[in-house]
Amino acid sequence: MRGEPNITILAETFRLLGDPTRLKVMCACLEKPMPVAEIARSIDASPSLVSHHLRLLRAARLVRGERRNRQVFYGADDDHVRRMLTDMLAHADEVDVSGDDHGEAAPRI
Amino acid sequence: MRGEPNITILAETFRLLGDPTRLKVMCACLEKPMPVAEIARSIDASPSLVSHHLRLLRAARLVRGERRNRQVFYGADDDHVRRMLTDMLAHADEVDVSGDDHGEAAPRI
DNA sequence: TAGACATTTGAATAGCTGTTCATGTGTGCA
DNA sequence: TGCACACATGAACAGCTATTCAAATGTCTA
């Protein structure tokens, strides 16, 4: 049923999470909301860059920002997003355990 | 522990799935292996383009190709990949049910 | 209010990437 | 062997995007 718009939305979500810096930003504030500067420090990026990425993540409803005095705390937009990413991180761990070098697979057909 | 290489690998996976055409290719051969031409037909893309995308997906061990006479059948590389994507598709459906327009969220802070 | 802090925004740019077109490679059939 | 099918590959290009730097906005405190 209507498997089209979902693909588009899903691809857009994947695309946003497909940038290492942006994924780190997302992970940094997954468990509990964090102010921009602390996210920036924790992933070793400039506040400006982090802010740029947060804007995109916000527009896609992946994160939500809440102002507390001077700082803006960003966190996962909802439990659904949090669970989704947590699952994927777990998957990645499983893959890591199964152990492959991940240095470009042999294309032999 | 070592939460760094995982992020990189996960981001790379997300990046690959972040292109609509490539995601469609992936989905087209998720359940059972499909020859290139049929994948191309099913998603309305040129065989050449599909082949290009399959090469990237193959290099990341997301799909696996097996030759049967003239055709090469592509399918999910393993059950892990299949489950991962199936889960994400389910997530996307859930989101769809919860119903939002997804037309650029209001950035009000 | 002046000034420092925290975040956002805009412009500019270098680098990447999806797509197309043309060509190459491999496989089976007459 | 020659031809047609199925797929892979390479080059080339237009369009996008992550990053940086500079400047603006908003917020609290002295």
PDB file of C-alpha atoms (C1' of nucleotides) in Angstrom:
ATOM      1  CA  MET A   1       0.000   0.000   0.000  1.00  0.00           C
ATOM      2  CA  ARG A   2       1.331   3.412  -1.110  1.00  0.00           C
ATOM      3  CA  GLY A   3       4.954   2.350  -0.731  1.00  0.00           C
ATOM      4  CA  GLU A   4       6.113   5.505  -2.449  1.00  0.00           C
ATOM      5  CA  PRO A   5       6.042   8.530  -0.153  1.00  0.00           C
ATOM      6  CA  ASN A   6       7.465   6.414   2.639  1.00  0.00           C
ATOM      7  CA  ILE A   7      10.504   5.636   0.572  1.00  0.00           C
ATOM      8  CA  THR A   8      11.048   9.315  -0.038  1.00  0.00           C
ATOM      9  CA  ILE A   9      10.710  10.226   3.611  1.00  0.00           C
ATOM     10  CA  LEU A  10      12.853   7.325   4.703  1.00  0.00           C
ATOM     11  CA  ALA A  11      15.533   8.228   2.181  1.00  0.00           C
ATOM     12  CA  GLU A  12      15.525  11.806   3.412  1.00  0.00           C
ATOM     13  CA  THR A  13      15.984  10.575   6.978  1.00  0.00           C
ATOM     14  CA  PHE A  14      18.809   8.282   5.921  1.00  0.00           C
ATOM     15  CA  ARG A  15      20.414  11.087   3.979  1.00  0.00           C
ATOM     16  CA  LEU A  16      20.447  13.338   7.015  1.00  0.00           C
ATOM     17  CA  LEU A  17      21.943  10.624   9.201  1.00  0.00           C
ATOM     18  CA  GLY A  18      24.408   9.782   6.455  1.00  0.00           C
ATOM     19  CA  ASP A  19      26.795  12.564   7.324  1.00  0.00           C
ATOM     20  CA  PRO A  20      29.258  11.560  10.072  1.00  0.00           C
ATOM     21  CA  THR A  21      29.237  14.932  11.780  1.00  0.00           C
ATOM     22  CA  ARG A  22      25.457  15.115  11.737  1.00  0.00           C
ATOM     23  CA  LEU A  23      25.134  11.574  13.017  1.00  0.00           C
ATOM     24  CA  LYS A  24      27.497  12.423  15.877  1.00  0.00           C
ATOM     25  CA  VAL A  25      25.408  15.483  16.687  1.00  0.00           C
ATOM     26  CA  MET A  26      22.325  13.297  16.743  1.00  0.00           C
ATOM     27  CA  CYS A  27      23.961  10.676  18.957  1.00  0.00           C
ATOM     28  CA  ALA A  28      25.400  13.267  21.323  1.00  0.00           C
ATOM     29  CA  CYS A  29      21.943  14.416  22.346  1.00  0.00           C
ATOM     30  CA  LEU A  30      20.128  11.104  22.026  1.00  0.00           C
ATOM     31  CA  GLU A  31      19.862  10.143  25.679  1.00  0.00           C
ATOM     32  CA  LYS A  32      19.321  13.538  27.187  1.00  0.00           C
ATOM     33  CA  PRO A  33      19.075  17.066  25.773  1.00  0.00           C
ATOM     34  CA  MET A  34      22.319  18.968  25.435  1.00  0.00           C
ATOM     35  CA  PRO A  35      23.182  22.614  24.821  1.00  0.00           C
ATOM     36  CA  VAL A  36      24.760  23.372  21.458  1.00  0.00           C
ATOM     37  CA  ALA A  37      28.147  24.302  22.848  1.00  0.00           C
ATOM     38  CA  GLU A  38      28.426  21.031  24.735  1.00  0.00           C
ATOM     39  CA  ILE A  39      27.422  19.003  21.701  1.00  0.00           C
ATOM     40  CA  ALA A  40      30.066  20.888  19.766  1.00  0.00           C
ATOM     41  CA  ARG A  41      32.704  20.189  22.378  1.00  0.00           C
ATOM     42  CA  SER A  42      31.806  16.519  22.694  1.00  0.00           C
ATOM     43  CA  ILE A  43      32.188  15.877  18.988  1.00  0.00           C
ATOM     44  CA  ASP A  44      34.998  18.358  18.438  1.00  0.00           C
ATOM     45  CA  ALA A  45      33.244  20.628  15.970  1.00  0.00           C
ATOM     46  CA  SER A  46      32.550  24.345  15.855  1.00  0.00           C
ATOM     47  CA  PRO A  47      29.296  25.627  17.393  1.00  0.00           C
ATOM     48  CA  SER A  48      28.477  27.189  14.053  1.00  0.00           C
ATOM     49  CA  LEU A  49      28.743  23.901  12.215  1.00  0.00           C
ATOM     50  CA  VAL A  50      26.716  22.101  14.851  1.00  0.00           C
ATOM     51  CA  SER A  51      24.047  24.762  14.647  1.00  0.00           C
ATOM     52  CA  HIS A  52      23.848  24.373  10.883  1.00  0.00           C
ATOM     53  CA  HIS A  53      23.366  20.637  11.238  1.00  0.00           C
ATOM     54  CA  LEU A  54      20.837  21.037  14.028  1.00  0.00           C
ATOM     55  CA  ARG A  55      18.752  23.235  11.786  1.00  0.00           C
ATOM     56  CA  LEU A  56      18.490  20.449   9.218  1.00  0.00           C
ATOM     57  CA  LEU A  57      17.775  17.811  11.844  1.00  0.00           C
ATOM     58  CA  ARG A  58      15.139  20.088  13.341  1.00  0.00           C
ATOM     59  CA  ALA A  59      13.453  20.674   9.995  1.00  0.00           C
ATOM     60  CA  ALA A  60      13.135  16.915   9.578  1.00  0.00           C
ATOM     61  CA  ARG A  61      11.752  16.581  13.099  1.00  0.00           C
ATOM     62  CA  LEU A  62      14.635  14.442  14.217  1.00  0.00           C
ATOM     63  CA  VAL A  63      15.603  16.758  17.043  1.00  0.00           C
ATOM     64  CA  ARG A  64      13.777  19.353  19.051  1.00  0.00           C
ATOM     65  CA  GLY A  65      15.281  22.436  20.675  1.00  0.00           C
ATOM     66  CA  GLU A  66      14.215  24.013  23.927  1.00  0.00           C
ATOM     67  CA  ARG A  67      15.556  27.251  25.250  1.00  0.00           C
ATOM     68  CA  ARG A  68      16.691  27.441  28.860  1.00  0.00           C
ATOM     69  CA  ASN A  69      17.913  30.911  29.547  1.00  0.00           C
ATOM     70  CA  ARG A  70      20.974  31.487  27.426  1.00  0.00           C
ATOM     71  CA  GLN A  71      21.368  27.996  26.112  1.00  0.00           C
ATOM     72  CA  VAL A  72      19.256  25.901  23.774  1.00  0.00           C
ATOM     73  CA  PHE A  73      18.998  22.246  24.699  1.00  0.00           C
ATOM     74  CA  TYR A  74      18.601  19.844  21.823  1.00  0.00           C
ATOM     75  CA  GLY A  75      17.344  16.286  22.099  1.00  0.00           C
ATOM     76  CA  ALA A  76      15.635  13.587  20.058  1.00  0.00           C
ATOM     77  CA  ASP A  77      12.297  14.882  18.840  1.00  0.00           C
ATOM     78  CA  ASP A  78      10.352  11.943  20.266  1.00  0.00           C
ATOM     79  CA  ASP A  79      10.675   8.407  21.589  1.00  0.00           C
ATOM     80  CA  HIS A  80      10.122   7.018  18.133  1.00  0.00           C
ATOM     81  CA  VAL A  81      13.191   8.710  16.728  1.00  0.00           C
ATOM     82  CA  ARG A  82      15.197   7.759  19.793  1.00  0.00           C
ATOM     83  CA  ARG A  83      14.210   4.113  19.508  1.00  0.00           C
ATOM     84  CA  MET A  84      14.885   4.044  15.783  1.00  0.00           C
ATOM     85  CA  LEU A  85      18.421   5.320  16.187  1.00  0.00           C
ATOM     86  CA  THR A  86      19.100   3.191  19.237  1.00  0.00           C
ATOM     87  CA  ASP A  87      18.079   0.124  17.264  1.00  0.00           C
ATOM     88  CA  MET A  88      20.368   1.077  14.408  1.00  0.00           C
ATOM     89  CA  LEU A  89      23.279   1.628  16.766  1.00  0.00           C
ATOM     90  CA  ALA A  90      22.647  -1.804  18.234  1.00  0.00           C
ATOM     91  CA  HIS A  91      22.578  -3.263  14.733  1.00  0.00           C
ATOM     92  CA  ALA A  92      25.890  -1.596  13.989  1.00  0.00           C
ATOM     93  CA  ASP A  93      27.357  -3.127  17.113  1.00  0.00           C
ATOM     94  CA  GLU A  94      26.137  -6.565  16.105  1.00  0.00           C
ATOM     95  CA  VAL A  95      27.739  -6.161  12.712  1.00  0.00           C
ATOM     96  CA  ASP A  96      30.944  -5.067  14.363  1.00  0.00           C
ATOM     97  CA  VAL A  97      30.942  -8.207  16.504  1.00  0.00           C
ATOM     98  CA  SER A  98      30.413 -10.454  13.498  1.00  0.00           C
ATOM     99  CA  GLY A  99      33.745  -9.035  12.451  1.00  0.00           C
ATOM    100  CA  ASP A 100      34.620  -7.909   8.971  1.00  0.00           C
ATOM    101  CA  ASP A 101      37.310  -5.468   7.958  1.00  0.00           C
ATOM    102  CA  HIS A 102      34.917  -3.333   5.906  1.00  0.00           C
ATOM    103  CA  GLY A 103      37.645  -2.327   3.529  1.00  0.00           C
ATOM    104  CA  GLU A 104      35.750  -2.491   0.251  1.00  0.00           C
ATOM    105  CA  ALA A 105      34.267  -5.897  -0.355  1.00  0.00           C
ATOM    106  CA  ALA A 106      35.520  -8.185  -3.075  1.00  0.00           C
ATOM    107  CA  PRO A 107      33.330  -7.623  -6.136  1.00  0.00           C
ATOM    108  CA  ARG A 108      33.811 -11.143  -7.502  1.00  0.00           C
ATOM    109  CA  ILE A 109      30.649 -12.316  -9.209  1.00  0.00           C
TER     110      ILE A 109
ATOM    111  CA  MET B   1      33.499   1.283  24.280  1.00  0.00           C
ATOM    112  CA  ARG B   2      35.107   2.348  20.999  1.00  0.00           C
ATOM    113  CA  GLY B   3      31.978   4.214  19.880  1.00  0.00           C
ATOM    114  CA  GLU B   4      33.909   5.823  17.041  1.00  0.00           C
ATOM    115  CA  PRO B   5      34.396   3.389  14.150  1.00  0.00           C
ATOM    116  CA  ASN B   6      30.795   2.299  14.531  1.00  0.00           C
ATOM    117  CA  ILE B   7      29.590   5.809  13.949  1.00  0.00           C
ATOM    118  CA  THR B   8      31.633   5.983  10.782  1.00  0.00           C
ATOM    119  CA  ILE B   9      30.357   2.680   9.471  1.00  0.00           C
ATOM    120  CA  LEU B  10      26.789   3.500  10.430  1.00  0.00           C
ATOM    121  CA  ALA B  11      27.022   6.895   8.757  1.00  0.00           C
ATOM    122  CA  GLU B  12      28.345   5.266   5.606  1.00  0.00           C
ATOM    123  CA  THR B  13      25.414   2.852   5.616  1.00  0.00           C
ATOM    124  CA  PHE B  14      22.959   5.683   6.148  1.00  0.00           C
ATOM    125  CA  ARG B  15      24.602   7.672   3.390  1.00  0.00           C
ATOM    126  CA  LEU B  16      24.169   4.835   0.935  1.00  0.00           C
ATOM    127  CA  LEU B  17      20.527   4.375   1.852  1.00  0.00           C
ATOM    128  CA  GLY B  18      20.029   8.127   1.743  1.00  0.00           C
ATOM    129  CA  ASP B  19      19.612   8.278  -2.012  1.00  0.00           C
ATOM    130  CA  PRO B  20      16.008   7.576  -3.100  1.00  0.00           C
ATOM    131  CA  THR B  21      17.001   5.602  -6.173  1.00  0.00           C
ATOM    132  CA  ARG B  22      19.481   3.493  -4.243  1.00  0.00           C
ATOM    133  CA  LEU B  23      16.996   2.890  -1.456  1.00  0.00           C
ATOM    134  CA  LYS B  24      14.455   1.738  -4.025  1.00  0.00           C
ATOM    135  CA  VAL B  25      17.023  -0.612  -5.520  1.00  0.00           C
ATOM    136  CA  MET B  26      17.681  -2.005  -2.079  1.00  0.00           C
ATOM    137  CA  CYS B  27      13.995  -2.443  -1.318  1.00  0.00           C
ATOM    138  CA  ALA B  28      13.267  -4.017  -4.681  1.00  0.00           C
ATOM    139  CA  CYS B  29      15.512  -6.966  -3.923  1.00  0.00           C
ATOM    140  CA  LEU B  30      14.941  -7.165  -0.186  1.00  0.00           C
ATOM    141  CA  GLU B  31      12.581 -10.112  -0.018  1.00  0.00           C
ATOM    142  CA  LYS B  32      14.023 -12.219  -2.769  1.00  0.00           C
ATOM    143  CA  PRO B  33      16.918 -11.802  -5.204  1.00  0.00           C
ATOM    144  CA  MET B  34      16.134 -10.038  -8.464  1.00  0.00           C
ATOM    145  CA  PRO B  35      17.996  -9.690 -11.746  1.00  0.00           C
ATOM    146  CA  VAL B  36      19.285  -6.212 -12.542  1.00  0.00           C
ATOM    147  CA  ALA B  37      16.927  -5.605 -15.434  1.00  0.00           C
ATOM    148  CA  GLU B  38      13.888  -6.416 -13.355  1.00  0.00           C
ATOM    149  CA  ILE B  39      15.026  -4.164 -10.528  1.00  0.00           C
ATOM    150  CA  ALA B  40      15.506  -1.433 -13.098  1.00  0.00           C
ATOM    151  CA  ARG B  41      12.042  -1.983 -14.522  1.00  0.00           C
ATOM    152  CA  SER B  42      10.375  -2.121 -11.121  1.00  0.00           C
ATOM    153  CA  ILE B  43      11.778   1.225 -10.041  1.00  0.00           C
ATOM    154  CA  ASP B  44      11.734   2.826 -13.479  1.00  0.00           C
ATOM    155  CA  ALA B  45      15.440   3.473 -13.834  1.00  0.00           C
ATOM    156  CA  SER B  46      18.042   2.564 -16.441  1.00  0.00           C
ATOM    157  CA  PRO B  47      19.932  -0.719 -16.004  1.00  0.00           C
ATOM    158  CA  SER B  48      23.155   1.250 -16.108  1.00  0.00           C
ATOM    159  CA  LEU B  49      22.135   3.461 -13.225  1.00  0.00           C
ATOM    160  CA  VAL B  50      20.936   0.475 -11.219  1.00  0.00           C
ATOM    161  CA  SER B  51      24.207  -1.283 -11.862  1.00  0.00           C
ATOM    162  CA  HIS B  52      26.156   1.706 -10.639  1.00  0.00           C
ATOM    163  CA  HIS B  53      24.158   1.796  -7.441  1.00  0.00           C
ATOM    164  CA  LEU B  54      24.437  -1.948  -6.962  1.00  0.00           C
ATOM    165  CA  ARG B  55      28.183  -1.663  -7.116  1.00  0.00           C
ATOM    166  CA  LEU B  56      28.187   0.764  -4.194  1.00  0.00           C
ATOM    167  CA  LEU B  57      25.716  -1.319  -2.212  1.00  0.00           C
ATOM    168  CA  ARG B  58      27.811  -4.397  -2.919  1.00  0.00           C
ATOM    169  CA  ALA B  59      31.027  -2.713  -1.773  1.00  0.00           C
ATOM    170  CA  ALA B  60      29.339  -1.914   1.536  1.00  0.00           C
ATOM    171  CA  ARG B  61      28.091  -5.490   1.833  1.00  0.00           C
ATOM    172  CA  LEU B  62      24.482  -4.422   1.755  1.00  0.00           C
ATOM    173  CA  VAL B  63      23.643  -6.585  -1.251  1.00  0.00           C
ATOM    174  CA  ARG B  64      25.157  -9.684  -2.751  1.00  0.00           C
ATOM    175  CA  GLY B  65      25.061 -10.696  -6.406  1.00  0.00           C
ATOM    176  CA  GLU B  66      24.839 -14.213  -7.751  1.00  0.00           C
ATOM    177  CA  ARG B  67      25.115 -15.104 -11.404  1.00  0.00           C
ATOM    178  CA  ARG B  68      22.534 -17.462 -12.919  1.00  0.00           C
ATOM    179  CA  ASN B  69      23.354 -17.917 -16.559  1.00  0.00           C
ATOM    180  CA  ARG B  70      22.972 -14.584 -18.236  1.00  0.00           C
ATOM    181  CA  GLN B  71      21.457 -12.686 -15.368  1.00  0.00           C
ATOM    182  CA  VAL B  72      22.870 -11.612 -12.038  1.00  0.00           C
ATOM    183  CA  PHE B  73      20.466 -11.872  -9.134  1.00  0.00           C
ATOM    184  CA  TYR B  74      20.918  -9.337  -6.374  1.00  0.00           C
ATOM    185  CA  GLY B  75      19.544  -9.651  -2.869  1.00  0.00           C
ATOM    186  CA  ALA B  76      20.191  -8.491   0.682  1.00  0.00           C
ATOM    187  CA  ASP B  77      23.663  -9.581   1.721  1.00  0.00           C
ATOM    188  CA  ASP B  78      22.454 -11.318   4.877  1.00  0.00           C
ATOM    189  CA  ASP B  79      19.550 -11.604   7.282  1.00  0.00           C
ATOM    190  CA  HIS B  80      20.988  -8.877   9.422  1.00  0.00           C
ATOM    191  CA  VAL B  81      20.803  -6.313   6.647  1.00  0.00           C
ATOM    192  CA  ARG B  82      17.362  -7.523   5.701  1.00  0.00           C
ATOM    193  CA  ARG B  83      16.079  -7.208   9.253  1.00  0.00           C
ATOM    194  CA  MET B  84      17.658  -3.799   9.699  1.00  0.00           C
ATOM    195  CA  LEU B  85      15.946  -2.371   6.642  1.00  0.00           C
ATOM    196  CA  THR B  86      12.668  -4.128   7.373  1.00  0.00           C
ATOM    197  CA  ASP B  87      12.669  -2.549  10.815  1.00  0.00           C
ATOM    198  CA  MET B  88      13.330   0.881   9.376  1.00  0.00           C
ATOM    199  CA  LEU B  89      10.543   0.495   6.862  1.00  0.00           C
ATOM    200  CA  ALA B  90       8.220  -0.472   9.688  1.00  0.00           C
ATOM    201  CA  HIS B  91       9.356   2.595  11.604  1.00  0.00           C
ATOM    202  CA  ALA B  92       8.643   4.760   8.584  1.00  0.00           C
ATOM    203  CA  ASP B  93       5.156   3.284   8.383  1.00  0.00           C
ATOM    204  CA  GLU B  94       4.536   4.031  12.032  1.00  0.00           C
ATOM    205  CA  VAL B  95       5.600   7.606  11.512  1.00  0.00           C
ATOM    206  CA  ASP B  96       3.325   7.807   8.522  1.00  0.00           C
ATOM    207  CA  VAL B  97       0.406   6.613  10.618  1.00  0.00           C
ATOM    208  CA  SER B  98       1.068   9.199  13.305  1.00  0.00           C
ATOM    209  CA  GLY B  99       0.417  11.592  10.460  1.00  0.00           C
ATOM    210  CA  ASP B 100       2.343  14.742   9.812  1.00  0.00           C
ATOM    211  CA  ASP B 101       2.612  16.714   6.605  1.00  0.00           C
ATOM    212  CA  HIS B 102       6.425  16.679   6.657  1.00  0.00           C
ATOM    213  CA  GLY B 103       6.610  19.971   4.847  1.00  0.00           C
ATOM    214  CA  GLU B 104       9.490  21.586   6.699  1.00  0.00           C
ATOM    215  CA  ALA B 105       8.813  21.855  10.385  1.00  0.00           C
ATOM    216  CA  ALA B 106       8.306  25.171  12.102  1.00  0.00           C
ATOM    217  CA  PRO B 107      11.666  26.263  13.463  1.00  0.00           C
ATOM    218  CA  ARG B 108      10.191  28.365  16.259  1.00  0.00           C
ATOM    219  CA  ILE B 109      12.408  28.234  19.328  1.00  0.00           C
TER     220      ILE B 109
ATOM    221  C1'  DT C   1      22.737  50.320  29.256  1.00  0.00           C
ATOM    222  C1'  DA C   2      27.107  48.178  28.021  1.00  0.00           C
ATOM    223  C1'  DG C   3      29.210  44.042  27.431  1.00  0.00           C
ATOM    224  C1'  DA C   4      29.902  39.114  27.492  1.00  0.00           C
ATOM    225  C1'  DC C   5      27.954  34.741  26.457  1.00  0.00           C
ATOM    226  C1'  DA C   6      25.275  31.333  23.466  1.00  0.00           C
ATOM    227  C1'  DT C   7      23.373  30.494  19.353  1.00  0.00           C
ATOM    228  C1'  DT C   8      21.905  31.560  14.719  1.00  0.00           C
ATOM    229  C1'  DT C   9      22.354  33.095  10.080  1.00  0.00           C
ATOM    230  C1'  DG C  10      24.342  34.274   5.487  1.00  0.00           C
ATOM    231  C1'  DA C  11      27.672  34.089   1.941  1.00  0.00           C
ATOM    232  C1'  DA C  12      31.348  31.819  -0.289  1.00  0.00           C
ATOM    233  C1'  DT C  13      33.779  27.793  -1.703  1.00  0.00           C
ATOM    234  C1'  DA C  14      35.898  23.293  -2.420  1.00  0.00           C
ATOM    235  C1'  DG C  15      34.692  18.770  -2.949  1.00  0.00           C
ATOM    236  C1'  DC C  16      31.649  15.200  -3.735  1.00  0.00           C
ATOM    237  C1'  DT C  17      27.870  12.527  -6.188  1.00  0.00           C
ATOM    238  C1'  DG C  18      23.958  10.983  -9.003  1.00  0.00           C
ATOM    239  C1'  DT C  19      22.942  10.598 -13.666  1.00  0.00           C
ATOM    240  C1'  DT C  20      23.683   9.900 -18.602  1.00  0.00           C
ATOM    241  C1'  DC C  21      25.878   8.216 -22.642  1.00  0.00           C
ATOM    242  C1'  DA C  22      29.029   5.330 -24.901  1.00  0.00           C
ATOM    243  C1'  DT C  23      31.608   1.382 -24.695  1.00  0.00           C
ATOM    244  C1'  DG C  24      33.371  -2.982 -22.825  1.00  0.00           C
ATOM    245  C1'  DT C  25      32.814  -7.716 -20.994  1.00  0.00           C
ATOM    246  C1'  DG C  26      30.710 -12.024 -20.384  1.00  0.00           C
ATOM    247  C1'  DT C  27      27.099 -15.620 -21.543  1.00  0.00           C
ATOM    248  C1'  DG C  28      24.035 -18.468 -24.183  1.00  0.00           C
ATOM    249  C1'  DC C  29      21.840 -19.735 -28.629  1.00  0.00           C
ATOM    250  C1'  DA C  30      21.375 -20.520 -33.683  1.00  0.00           C
TER     251       DA C  30
ATOM    252  C1'  DT D   1      31.533 -18.519 -35.044  1.00  0.00           C
ATOM    253  C1'  DG D   2      28.486 -14.718 -34.976  1.00  0.00           C
ATOM    254  C1'  DC D   3      24.886 -12.379 -32.796  1.00  0.00           C
ATOM    255  C1'  DA D   4      21.927 -10.815 -29.226  1.00  0.00           C
ATOM    256  C1'  DC D   5      21.111 -10.408 -24.522  1.00  0.00           C
ATOM    257  C1'  DA D   6      22.399  -8.879 -19.653  1.00  0.00           C
ATOM    258  C1'  DC D   7      25.261  -6.487 -17.083  1.00  0.00           C
ATOM    259  C1'  DA D   8      29.453  -3.652 -15.867  1.00  0.00           C
ATOM    260  C1'  DT D   9      32.488   0.143 -16.455  1.00  0.00           C
ATOM    261  C1'  DG D  10      34.488   4.732 -17.577  1.00  0.00           C
ATOM    262  C1'  DA D  11      34.324   9.475 -18.491  1.00  0.00           C
ATOM    263  C1'  DA D  12      32.008  13.731 -18.121  1.00  0.00           C
ATOM    264  C1'  DC D  13      28.993  17.018 -16.174  1.00  0.00           C
ATOM    265  C1'  DA D  14      25.494  19.537 -13.464  1.00  0.00           C
ATOM    266  C1'  DG D  15      23.872  20.054  -9.064  1.00  0.00           C
ATOM    267  C1'  DC D  16      24.243  19.742  -4.416  1.00  0.00           C
ATOM    268  C1'  DT D  17      26.415  20.081   0.337  1.00  0.00           C
ATOM    269  C1'  DA D  18      29.537  20.249   4.265  1.00  0.00           C
ATOM    270  C1'  DT D  19      32.521  23.476   6.114  1.00  0.00           C
ATOM    271  C1'  DT D  20      34.447  27.999   7.313  1.00  0.00           C
ATOM    272  C1'  DC D  21      34.419  32.785   8.388  1.00  0.00           C
ATOM    273  C1'  DA D  22      32.161  36.915   9.571  1.00  0.00           C
ATOM    274  C1'  DA D  23      28.403  39.095  11.334  1.00  0.00           C
ATOM    275  C1'  DA D  24      23.776  39.295  13.531  1.00  0.00           C
ATOM    276  C1'  DT D  25      20.488  38.072  17.061  1.00  0.00           C
ATOM    277  C1'  DG D  26      18.963  37.050  21.490  1.00  0.00           C
ATOM    278  C1'  DT D  27      19.859  36.683  26.648  1.00  0.00           C
ATOM    279  C1'  DC D  28      21.638  37.474  31.034  1.00  0.00           C
ATOM    280  C1'  DT D  29      24.519  40.269  34.460  1.00  0.00           C
ATOM    281  C1'  DA D  30      27.111  44.119  36.377  1.00  0.00           C
TER     282       DA D  30
END
